Amino acid sequence: QVQLVESGGGLVQAGGSLRLSCIASGINLRLYTVAWYRQAPGLQRELVATISSTDSTNYADSVKGRFTISRDSAKNTVALQMNSLKPEDTGVYYCNAVAKFSYFGARDYWGQGTQVTVSS
């Protein structure tokens, strides 16, 4: 059974930092493009950062220079280091892993989310 479990969310003051982790079981996360999304109340889910299977990274303009996505293959995890947090970073953060295999086809997995709240 495949599971993605996010952790590391919480309440932090503006300017502070948090480190989110996405731990996978049942799949080898190294083979997947992993993304962090967030969803604020009343808003659509938005893409925050991605890391490809070759460790190429991309970020939303709103988080560039503040957030860093990284992979630890030994621990089968992907982390999102969030610095200089702003109240507008508040939301539920979700981990997503996608891949397309020639034999098994497309795979798309989501975690349950972790709440990040940034107070002003």
PDB file of C-alpha atoms in Angstrom:
ATOM      1  CA  GLN A   1       0.000   0.000   0.000  1.00  0.00           C
ATOM      2  CA  VAL A   2       1.347   3.394  -0.999  1.00  0.00           C
ATOM      3  CA  GLN A   3       1.366   6.181   1.532  1.00  0.00           C
ATOM      4  CA  LEU A   4       2.675   9.719   1.517  1.00  0.00           C
ATOM      5  CA  VAL A   5       2.776  11.271   4.962  1.00  0.00           C
ATOM      6  CA  GLU A   6       3.493  14.946   5.488  1.00  0.00           C
ATOM      7  CA  SER A   7       4.820  16.321   8.736  1.00  0.00           C
ATOM      8  CA  GLY A   8       6.393  19.476  10.104  1.00  0.00           C
ATOM      9  CA  GLY A   9       3.511  21.893   9.862  1.00  0.00           C
ATOM     10  CA  GLY A  10       2.525  24.196  12.681  1.00  0.00           C
ATOM     11  CA  LEU A  11       2.060  27.751  13.847  1.00  0.00           C
ATOM     12  CA  VAL A  12       4.881  30.218  13.303  1.00  0.00           C
ATOM     13  CA  GLN A  13       5.268  33.973  13.377  1.00  0.00           C
ATOM     14  CA  ALA A  14       5.917  35.929  10.213  1.00  0.00           C
ATOM     15  CA  GLY A  15       9.603  35.817   9.369  1.00  0.00           C
ATOM     16  CA  GLY A  16      10.015  32.399  10.902  1.00  0.00           C
ATOM     17  CA  SER A  17      10.857  29.048   9.358  1.00  0.00           C
ATOM     18  CA  LEU A  18       9.366  25.602   9.066  1.00  0.00           C
ATOM     19  CA  ARG A  19      10.589  22.419   7.451  1.00  0.00           C
ATOM     20  CA  LEU A  20       8.010  20.086   5.968  1.00  0.00           C
ATOM     21  CA  SER A  21       8.751  16.455   5.206  1.00  0.00           C
ATOM     22  CA  CYS A  22       7.007  14.038   2.898  1.00  0.00           C
ATOM     23  CA  ILE A  23       7.787  10.440   3.774  1.00  0.00           C
ATOM     24  CA  ALA A  24       6.846   7.743   1.298  1.00  0.00           C
ATOM     25  CA  SER A  25       6.138   4.082   1.858  1.00  0.00           C
ATOM     26  CA  GLY A  26       5.324   1.519  -0.786  1.00  0.00           C
ATOM     27  CA  ILE A  27       7.089   3.397  -3.574  1.00  0.00           C
ATOM     28  CA  ASN A  28      10.601   4.524  -4.384  1.00  0.00           C
ATOM     29  CA  LEU A  29      10.247   8.291  -4.304  1.00  0.00           C
ATOM     30  CA  ARG A  30      13.447   8.671  -6.321  1.00  0.00           C
ATOM     31  CA  LEU A  31      11.531   7.553  -9.414  1.00  0.00           C
ATOM     32  CA  TYR A  32       8.883  10.227  -9.013  1.00  0.00           C
ATOM     33  CA  THR A  33       8.493  13.921  -9.596  1.00  0.00           C
ATOM     34  CA  VAL A  34       7.446  15.225  -6.211  1.00  0.00           C
ATOM     35  CA  ALA A  35       5.563  18.428  -5.699  1.00  0.00           C
ATOM     36  CA  TRP A  36       4.360  20.474  -2.774  1.00  0.00           C
ATOM     37  CA  TYR A  37       1.000  22.153  -3.147  1.00  0.00           C
ATOM     38  CA  ARG A  38      -0.857  24.374  -0.739  1.00  0.00           C
ATOM     39  CA  GLN A  39      -4.451  25.361  -0.296  1.00  0.00           C
ATOM     40  CA  ALA A  40      -5.653  28.327   1.675  1.00  0.00           C
ATOM     41  CA  PRO A  41      -9.251  28.530   2.882  1.00  0.00           C
ATOM     42  CA  GLY A  42     -11.592  29.446   0.046  1.00  0.00           C
ATOM     43  CA  LEU A  43      -8.858  29.273  -2.561  1.00  0.00           C
ATOM     44  CA  GLN A  44      -7.776  26.717  -5.111  1.00  0.00           C
ATOM     45  CA  ARG A  45      -4.877  24.422  -4.483  1.00  0.00           C
ATOM     46  CA  GLU A  46      -1.690  25.946  -5.890  1.00  0.00           C
ATOM     47  CA  LEU A  47       1.650  24.502  -6.842  1.00  0.00           C
ATOM     48  CA  VAL A  48       4.474  25.634  -4.590  1.00  0.00           C
ATOM     49  CA  ALA A  49       7.551  23.659  -5.666  1.00  0.00           C
ATOM     50  CA  THR A  50       8.575  20.582  -7.600  1.00  0.00           C
ATOM     51  CA  ILE A  51      11.595  18.322  -7.763  1.00  0.00           C
ATOM     52  CA  SER A  52      11.996  15.944 -10.671  1.00  0.00           C
ATOM     53  CA  SER A  53      13.438  12.442 -10.624  1.00  0.00           C
ATOM     54  CA  THR A  54      16.681  14.037 -11.827  1.00  0.00           C
ATOM     55  CA  ASP A  55      16.527  16.650  -9.028  1.00  0.00           C
ATOM     56  CA  SER A  56      15.599  19.567 -11.241  1.00  0.00           C
ATOM     57  CA  THR A  57      13.614  22.040  -9.150  1.00  0.00           C
ATOM     58  CA  ASN A  58      10.987  24.675  -9.848  1.00  0.00           C
ATOM     59  CA  TYR A  59       9.225  27.154  -7.621  1.00  0.00           C
ATOM     60  CA  ALA A  60       6.203  29.370  -7.693  1.00  0.00           C
ATOM     61  CA  ASP A  61       7.200  33.012  -8.057  1.00  0.00           C
ATOM     62  CA  SER A  62       5.680  33.767  -4.670  1.00  0.00           C
ATOM     63  CA  VAL A  63       8.137  31.489  -2.851  1.00  0.00           C
ATOM     64  CA  LYS A  64      11.326  31.836  -4.906  1.00  0.00           C
ATOM     65  CA  GLY A  65      14.283  32.692  -2.743  1.00  0.00           C
ATOM     66  CA  ARG A  66      12.438  31.674   0.434  1.00  0.00           C
ATOM     67  CA  PHE A  67      11.551  28.005  -0.035  1.00  0.00           C
ATOM     68  CA  THR A  68      13.827  25.113  -0.947  1.00  0.00           C
ATOM     69  CA  ILE A  69      12.704  21.664  -2.020  1.00  0.00           C
ATOM     70  CA  SER A  70      15.128  18.790  -1.589  1.00  0.00           C
ATOM     71  CA  ARG A  71      15.262  15.042  -1.695  1.00  0.00           C
ATOM     72  CA  ASP A  72      16.803  12.492   0.653  1.00  0.00           C
ATOM     73  CA  SER A  73      16.749   9.222  -1.242  1.00  0.00           C
ATOM     74  CA  ALA A  74      18.219   7.239   1.634  1.00  0.00           C
ATOM     75  CA  LYS A  75      15.208   8.178   3.764  1.00  0.00           C
ATOM     76  CA  ASN A  76      12.757   8.111   0.858  1.00  0.00           C
ATOM     77  CA  THR A  77      11.660  11.629   1.707  1.00  0.00           C
ATOM     78  CA  VAL A  78      11.263  15.028   0.112  1.00  0.00           C
ATOM     79  CA  ALA A  79      11.513  18.123   2.251  1.00  0.00           C
ATOM     80  CA  LEU A  80      10.343  21.699   1.847  1.00  0.00           C
ATOM     81  CA  GLN A  81      12.391  24.212   3.807  1.00  0.00           C
ATOM     82  CA  MET A  82      10.363  27.369   4.251  1.00  0.00           C
ATOM     83  CA  ASN A  83      12.110  30.535   5.410  1.00  0.00           C
ATOM     84  CA  SER A  84      10.965  34.126   5.812  1.00  0.00           C
ATOM     85  CA  LEU A  85       7.400  32.950   6.111  1.00  0.00           C
ATOM     86  CA  LYS A  86       4.567  35.351   5.434  1.00  0.00           C
ATOM     87  CA  PRO A  87       0.918  35.240   6.532  1.00  0.00           C
ATOM     88  CA  GLU A  88      -0.035  34.554   2.916  1.00  0.00           C
ATOM     89  CA  ASP A  89       1.900  31.265   3.122  1.00  0.00           C
ATOM     90  CA  THR A  90      -0.804  29.960   5.438  1.00  0.00           C
ATOM     91  CA  GLY A  91      -2.614  26.880   4.203  1.00  0.00           C
ATOM     92  CA  VAL A  92      -2.685  23.135   4.105  1.00  0.00           C
ATOM     93  CA  TYR A  93       0.417  21.813   2.389  1.00  0.00           C
ATOM     94  CA  TYR A  94       0.148  18.620   0.387  1.00  0.00           C
ATOM     95  CA  CYS A  95       2.797  16.302  -1.010  1.00  0.00           C
ATOM     96  CA  ASN A  96       2.194  14.820  -4.458  1.00  0.00           C
ATOM     97  CA  ALA A  97       4.222  12.179  -6.275  1.00  0.00           C
ATOM     98  CA  VAL A  98       3.731  11.470  -9.969  1.00  0.00           C
ATOM     99  CA  ALA A  99       5.434   9.218 -12.469  1.00  0.00           C
ATOM    100  CA  LYS A 100       4.748   7.493 -15.732  1.00  0.00           C
ATOM    101  CA  PHE A 101       6.134   4.025 -16.200  1.00  0.00           C
ATOM    102  CA  SER A 102       6.277   2.320 -19.558  1.00  0.00           C
ATOM    103  CA  TYR A 103       4.997  -0.923 -18.050  1.00  0.00           C
ATOM    104  CA  PHE A 104       2.839   0.156 -15.114  1.00  0.00           C
ATOM    105  CA  GLY A 105       1.464   3.358 -16.604  1.00  0.00           C
ATOM    106  CA  ALA A 106       0.852   6.607 -14.751  1.00  0.00           C
ATOM    107  CA  ARG A 107       0.952   6.826 -10.986  1.00  0.00           C
ATOM    108  CA  ASP A 108      -0.281   9.772  -8.947  1.00  0.00           C
ATOM    109  CA  TYR A 109      -0.282   9.816  -5.141  1.00  0.00           C
ATOM    110  CA  TRP A 110      -1.244  12.441  -2.568  1.00  0.00           C
ATOM    111  CA  GLY A 111      -0.612  12.859   1.107  1.00  0.00           C
ATOM    112  CA  GLN A 112      -3.233  13.939   3.623  1.00  0.00           C
ATOM    113  CA  GLY A 113      -1.765  17.395   4.127  1.00  0.00           C
ATOM    114  CA  THR A 114      -0.220  19.326   6.986  1.00  0.00           C
ATOM    115  CA  GLN A 115      -1.416  22.692   8.262  1.00  0.00           C
ATOM    116  CA  VAL A 116       0.894  25.697   8.163  1.00  0.00           C
ATOM    117  CA  THR A 117      -0.264  28.850   9.876  1.00  0.00           C
ATOM    118  CA  VAL A 118       1.790  32.031   9.785  1.00  0.00           C
ATOM    119  CA  SER A 119       0.722  34.760  12.167  1.00  0.00           C
ATOM    120  CA  SER A 120       1.416  38.429  11.531  1.00  0.00           C
TER     121      SER A 120
END
